[in-house]
XYZ file of C-alpha atoms in Angstrom:
352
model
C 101.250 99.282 58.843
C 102.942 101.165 55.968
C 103.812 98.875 52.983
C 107.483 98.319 52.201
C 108.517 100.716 49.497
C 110.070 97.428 47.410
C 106.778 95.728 47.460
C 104.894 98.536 45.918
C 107.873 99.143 43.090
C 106.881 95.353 42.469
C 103.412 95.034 42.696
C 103.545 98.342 40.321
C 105.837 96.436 37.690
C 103.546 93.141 37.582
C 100.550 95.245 37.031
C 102.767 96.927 34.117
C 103.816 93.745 32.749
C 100.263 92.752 32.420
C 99.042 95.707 31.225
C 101.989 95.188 28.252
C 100.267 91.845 28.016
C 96.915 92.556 27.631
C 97.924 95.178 25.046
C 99.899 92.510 22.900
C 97.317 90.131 23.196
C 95.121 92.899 21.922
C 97.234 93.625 18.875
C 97.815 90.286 18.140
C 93.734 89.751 17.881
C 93.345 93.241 16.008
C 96.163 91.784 13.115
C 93.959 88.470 13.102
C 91.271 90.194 12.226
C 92.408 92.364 9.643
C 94.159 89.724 8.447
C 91.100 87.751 7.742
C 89.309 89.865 6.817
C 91.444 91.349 3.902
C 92.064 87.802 2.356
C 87.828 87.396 2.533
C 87.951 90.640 0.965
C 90.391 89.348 -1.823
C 88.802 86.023 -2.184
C 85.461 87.608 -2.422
C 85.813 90.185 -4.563
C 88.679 87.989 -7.613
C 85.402 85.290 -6.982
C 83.101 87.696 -7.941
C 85.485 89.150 -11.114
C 85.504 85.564 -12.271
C 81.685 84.473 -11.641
C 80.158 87.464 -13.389
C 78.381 87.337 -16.282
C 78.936 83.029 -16.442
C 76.099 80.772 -17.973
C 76.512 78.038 -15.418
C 74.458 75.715 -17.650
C 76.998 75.920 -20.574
C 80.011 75.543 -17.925
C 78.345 72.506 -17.128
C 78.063 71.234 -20.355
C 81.375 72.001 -21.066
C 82.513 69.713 -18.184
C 80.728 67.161 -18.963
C 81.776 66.495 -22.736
C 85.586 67.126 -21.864
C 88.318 64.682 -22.208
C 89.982 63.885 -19.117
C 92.232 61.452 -20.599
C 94.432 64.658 -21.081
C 94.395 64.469 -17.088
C 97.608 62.537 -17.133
C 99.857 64.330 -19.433
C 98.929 67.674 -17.498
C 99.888 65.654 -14.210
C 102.921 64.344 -15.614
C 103.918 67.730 -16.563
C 103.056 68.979 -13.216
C 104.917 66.309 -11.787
C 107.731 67.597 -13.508
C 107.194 71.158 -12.793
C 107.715 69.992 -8.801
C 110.919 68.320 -9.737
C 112.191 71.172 -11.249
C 111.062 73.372 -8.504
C 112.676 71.055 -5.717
C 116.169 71.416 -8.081
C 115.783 75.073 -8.289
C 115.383 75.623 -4.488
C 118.540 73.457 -4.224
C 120.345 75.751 -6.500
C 119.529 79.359 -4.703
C 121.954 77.434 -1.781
C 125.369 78.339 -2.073
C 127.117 74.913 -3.347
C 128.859 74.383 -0.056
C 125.552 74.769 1.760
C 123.198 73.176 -0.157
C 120.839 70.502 1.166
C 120.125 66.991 -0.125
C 117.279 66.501 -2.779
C 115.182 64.146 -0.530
C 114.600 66.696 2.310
C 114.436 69.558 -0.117
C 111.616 67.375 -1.970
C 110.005 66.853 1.279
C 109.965 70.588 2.833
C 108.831 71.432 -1.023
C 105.287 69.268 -0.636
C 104.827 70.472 2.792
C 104.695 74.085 1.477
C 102.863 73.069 -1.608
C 100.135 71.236 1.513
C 99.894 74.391 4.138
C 99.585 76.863 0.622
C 96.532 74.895 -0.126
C 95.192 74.506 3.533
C 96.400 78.319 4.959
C 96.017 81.666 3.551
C 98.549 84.438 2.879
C 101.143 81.895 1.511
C 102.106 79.863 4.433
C 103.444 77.063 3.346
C 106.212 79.642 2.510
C 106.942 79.419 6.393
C 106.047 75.955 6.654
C 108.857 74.744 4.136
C 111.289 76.691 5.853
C 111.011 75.071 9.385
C 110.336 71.792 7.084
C 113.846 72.027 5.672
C 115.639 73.335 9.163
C 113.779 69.954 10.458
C 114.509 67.517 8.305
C 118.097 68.953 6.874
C 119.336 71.108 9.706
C 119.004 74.413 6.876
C 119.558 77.570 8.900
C 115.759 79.125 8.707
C 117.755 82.817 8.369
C 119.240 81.172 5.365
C 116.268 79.510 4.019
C 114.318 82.621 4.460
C 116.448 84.080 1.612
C 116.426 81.657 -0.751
C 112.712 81.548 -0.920
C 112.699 85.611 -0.644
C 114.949 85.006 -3.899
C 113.055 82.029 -5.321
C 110.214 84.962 -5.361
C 111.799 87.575 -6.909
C 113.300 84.936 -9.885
C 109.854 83.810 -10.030
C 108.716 87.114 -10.678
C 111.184 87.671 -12.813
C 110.864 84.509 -15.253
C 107.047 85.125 -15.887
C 107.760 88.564 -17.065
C 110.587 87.385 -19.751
C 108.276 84.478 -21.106
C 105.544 87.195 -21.266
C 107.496 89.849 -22.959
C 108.900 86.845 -25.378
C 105.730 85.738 -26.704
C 104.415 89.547 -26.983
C 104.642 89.077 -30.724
C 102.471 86.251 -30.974
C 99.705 86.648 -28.767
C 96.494 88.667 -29.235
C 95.886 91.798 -27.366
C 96.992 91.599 -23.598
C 94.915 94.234 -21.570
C 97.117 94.054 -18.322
C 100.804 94.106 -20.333
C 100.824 97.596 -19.443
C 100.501 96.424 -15.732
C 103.242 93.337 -16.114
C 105.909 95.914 -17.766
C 105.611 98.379 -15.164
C 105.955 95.855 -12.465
C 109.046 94.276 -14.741
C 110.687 98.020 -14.448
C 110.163 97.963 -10.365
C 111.651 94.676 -10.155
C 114.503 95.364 -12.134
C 115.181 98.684 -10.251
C 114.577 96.765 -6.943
C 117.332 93.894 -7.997
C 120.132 95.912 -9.473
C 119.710 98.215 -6.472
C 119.851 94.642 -4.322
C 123.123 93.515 -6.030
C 124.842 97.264 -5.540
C 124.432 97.400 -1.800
C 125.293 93.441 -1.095
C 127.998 93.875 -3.294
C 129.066 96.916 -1.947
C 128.567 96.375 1.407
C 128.442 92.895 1.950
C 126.727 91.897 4.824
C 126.655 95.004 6.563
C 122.966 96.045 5.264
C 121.509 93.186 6.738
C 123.090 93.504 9.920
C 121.640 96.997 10.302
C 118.563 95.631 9.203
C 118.271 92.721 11.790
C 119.674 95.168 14.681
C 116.533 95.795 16.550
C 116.401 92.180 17.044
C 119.064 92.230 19.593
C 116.510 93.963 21.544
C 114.428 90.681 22.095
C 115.360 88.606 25.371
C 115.910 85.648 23.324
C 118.163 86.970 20.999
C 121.561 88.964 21.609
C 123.714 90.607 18.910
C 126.044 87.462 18.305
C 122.992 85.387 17.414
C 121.781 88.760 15.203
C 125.194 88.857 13.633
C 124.992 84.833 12.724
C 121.307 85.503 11.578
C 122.756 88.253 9.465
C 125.750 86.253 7.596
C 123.022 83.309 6.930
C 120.559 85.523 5.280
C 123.706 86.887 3.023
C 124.609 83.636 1.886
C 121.062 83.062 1.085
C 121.355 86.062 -1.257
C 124.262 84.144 -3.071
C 122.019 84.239 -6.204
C 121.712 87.692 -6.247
C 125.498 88.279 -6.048
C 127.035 85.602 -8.303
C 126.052 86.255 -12.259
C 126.798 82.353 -13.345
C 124.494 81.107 -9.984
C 121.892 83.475 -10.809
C 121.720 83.217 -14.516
C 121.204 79.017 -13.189
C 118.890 79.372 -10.795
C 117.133 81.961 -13.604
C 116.759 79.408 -16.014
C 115.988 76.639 -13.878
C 112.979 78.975 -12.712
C 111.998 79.173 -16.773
C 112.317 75.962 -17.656
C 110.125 74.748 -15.033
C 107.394 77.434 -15.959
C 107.607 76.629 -19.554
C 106.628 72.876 -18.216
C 104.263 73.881 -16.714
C 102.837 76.021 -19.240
C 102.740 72.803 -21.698
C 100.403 70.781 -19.122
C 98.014 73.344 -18.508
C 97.592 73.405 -22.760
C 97.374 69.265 -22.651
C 94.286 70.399 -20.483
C 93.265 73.101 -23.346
C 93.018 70.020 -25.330
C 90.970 67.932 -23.294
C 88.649 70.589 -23.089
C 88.702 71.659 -27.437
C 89.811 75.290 -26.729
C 91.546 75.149 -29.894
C 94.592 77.495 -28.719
C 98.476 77.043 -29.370
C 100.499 76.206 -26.855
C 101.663 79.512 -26.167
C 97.978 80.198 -24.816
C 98.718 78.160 -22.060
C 102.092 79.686 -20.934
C 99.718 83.036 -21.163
C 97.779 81.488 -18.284
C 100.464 79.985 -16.568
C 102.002 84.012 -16.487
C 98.755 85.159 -15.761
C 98.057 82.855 -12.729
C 101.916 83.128 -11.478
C 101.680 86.705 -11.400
C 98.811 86.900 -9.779
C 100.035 85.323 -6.503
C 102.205 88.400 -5.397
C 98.652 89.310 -4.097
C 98.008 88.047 -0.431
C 95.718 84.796 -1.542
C 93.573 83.004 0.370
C 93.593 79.256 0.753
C 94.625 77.593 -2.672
C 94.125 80.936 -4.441
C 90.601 80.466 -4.474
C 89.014 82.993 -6.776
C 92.430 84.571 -7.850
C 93.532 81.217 -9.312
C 89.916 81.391 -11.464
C 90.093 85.346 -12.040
C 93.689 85.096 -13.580
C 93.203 82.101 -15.971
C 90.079 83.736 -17.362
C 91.573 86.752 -17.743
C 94.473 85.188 -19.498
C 91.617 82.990 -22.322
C 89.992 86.079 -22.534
C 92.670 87.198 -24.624
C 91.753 84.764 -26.771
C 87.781 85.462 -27.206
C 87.110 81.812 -25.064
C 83.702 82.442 -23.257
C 83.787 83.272 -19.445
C 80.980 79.756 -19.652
C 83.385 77.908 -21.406
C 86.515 78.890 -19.979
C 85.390 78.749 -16.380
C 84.882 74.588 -16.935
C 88.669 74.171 -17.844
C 89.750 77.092 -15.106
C 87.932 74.729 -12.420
C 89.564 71.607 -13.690
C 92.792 73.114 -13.776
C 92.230 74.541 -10.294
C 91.809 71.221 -8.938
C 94.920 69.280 -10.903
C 96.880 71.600 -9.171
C 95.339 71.654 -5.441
C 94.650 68.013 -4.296
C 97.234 66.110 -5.530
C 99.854 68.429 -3.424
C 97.493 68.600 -0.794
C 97.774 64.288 -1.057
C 101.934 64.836 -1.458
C 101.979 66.729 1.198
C 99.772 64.936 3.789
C 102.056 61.651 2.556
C 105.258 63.587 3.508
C 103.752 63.974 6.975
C 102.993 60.645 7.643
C 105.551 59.256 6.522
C 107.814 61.758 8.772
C 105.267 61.260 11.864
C 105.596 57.306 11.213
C 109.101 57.289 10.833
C 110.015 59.631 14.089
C 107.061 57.090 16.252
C 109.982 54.309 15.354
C 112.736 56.571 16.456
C 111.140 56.851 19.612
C 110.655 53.227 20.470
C 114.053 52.563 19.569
């Protein structure tokens, strides 16, 4: 009995379908991998850059006669540093769209916790679908503020860098940091032409091929489109961005000061300005894909950075290790907090 020709067009489809399956599946695995294996790659190779040549027994003695009283100011200052960080995300929103400081501050620590805990920067990701949770933030929108919170980021480092040129010893990788100032600069101005311009156009030809997904149709694109250009609002407005710019620099330079209350503790003898050198060097050195907490960047950037200053890879790597952890488990412990407190609170939303 001859099979129906309907049956066979079907039968022929499934085993296409899972034959498309199989191959995502497969290129989903293959992206894993390389994934992994270029961050173990990176964290192996910045560990190795910072672990050469070090006299572990003088590291150890240098962490054993520091101060750590100078623990507190340097997590006051980092304290302060998140503040500023949670008001500067607030102001990349358009006024009319901006949301509260208490789930800003919340979404904040959760991508300071999955940063720590996740390679590749994250928590990036996890503060956006923090924020859409607990304020109702488009994540189109979001996405653009932190693309924005990046490039201002970027941006700040290289101005405090180029500022305190005159009064900092010989800086092997300026070279490096002006070059990438000149890219950025192109890359902005050329930003702020075409939005300008164009308006939201760009980004609708940009998001196009999304229509294409089952789950999305070309209203939905469209919406996705005018979100992500209101998230750009910085870029646009001169007044917004020149806030949002020195927000940014104002919270580095605070941070800068608490990694130098941690110079103290540790009798580097260096200016203040030596630790706004580190703070560039260890901000700039996240536009690399990191692993977990930076690990090995984080310790490869701040030695470069008192290297400048003839301070002893032995010596240097005690306060690099210190610093390391000031800034890793107490936003891992903010984070976690943030969590409960959210998993807590929605349990009691449920039994009401």
């Amino acid at each position: 009995m001859t099979e129906p020709v309907s049956a066979i067009g079907e039968r022929t489809e499934g085993q296409a379908t899972l034959e498309q399956r199989r191959a995502l599946r497969w290129r989903r695995t293959a992206f894993r991998v390389a994934a992994v294996t270029g961050i173990v790659a990176i964290t192996v190779f910045f560990t190795y850059l910072a672990l050469r040549d070090v006299r572990y027994g003088e590291t150890w003695a240098a962490l054993k006669r520091s101060n750590y009283w100078w623990l507190f100011p340097t997590l006051a200052a980092l304290a302060v540093h998140v503040v500023l960080r949670v008001f500067r995300w607030q102001l990349v929103f358009k006024p009319d769209r901006r949301p509260p400081f208490d789930p800003t501050a919340k979404a904040t620590l959760v991508g300071y916790l999955f940063n720590n805990i996740l390679p590749a920067r994250a928590g990036e990701a996890a503060r956006i679908v923090a924020l859409n949770e607990y304020a109702g933030t488009s994540r189109a929108e979001a996405t653009a503020t932190v693309v924005v919170e990046r490039v201002f980021d970027v941006l700040s480092l290289l101005v405090i860098l180029f500022v305190m040129t005159p009064w900092l010893p010989h800086v092997s990788w300026l070279r490096s940091a002006a070059f990438l100032a000149l890219v950025l600069a192109i890359a902005v101005a050329v930003a702020i032409a075409v939005i300008a311009i164009y308006g939201e156009r760009p980004v609708l030809v940009a998001l196009r091929p999304l229509a294409r997904l089952p789950f999305l149709d070309r209203n939905r694109v469209e919406y996705i489109a005018r979100n992500v250009v209101h998230g750009l609002e910085s870029l646009r407005n001169f007044r917004h961005g020149l806030a949002v710019f020195l927000c940014t620099t104002l919270s580095w330079v605070v941070l800068g000061v608490g990694f130098w209350f941690l110079m103290l503790g540790f009798d580097l003898h260096l200016s203040v300005l030596a630790g706004l050198l580190v703070t560039v060097a260890i901000g700039l050195s996240f536009i690399v894909p990191s692993p977990p907490a930076g690990v090995g960047i984080f310790e490869a950037a701040g030695l470069a950075a008192l290297s400048s200053y003839g301070i002893s890879k032995s010596h240097g790597l005690a306060y690099v290790l210190v610093l390391h952890v000031v800034n890793v488990l107490p936003l891992i412990a903010a984070g976690l907090l943030v969590l409960a407190l959210q998993a807590r609170r929605a349990r009691r939303l449920v039994r009401a």
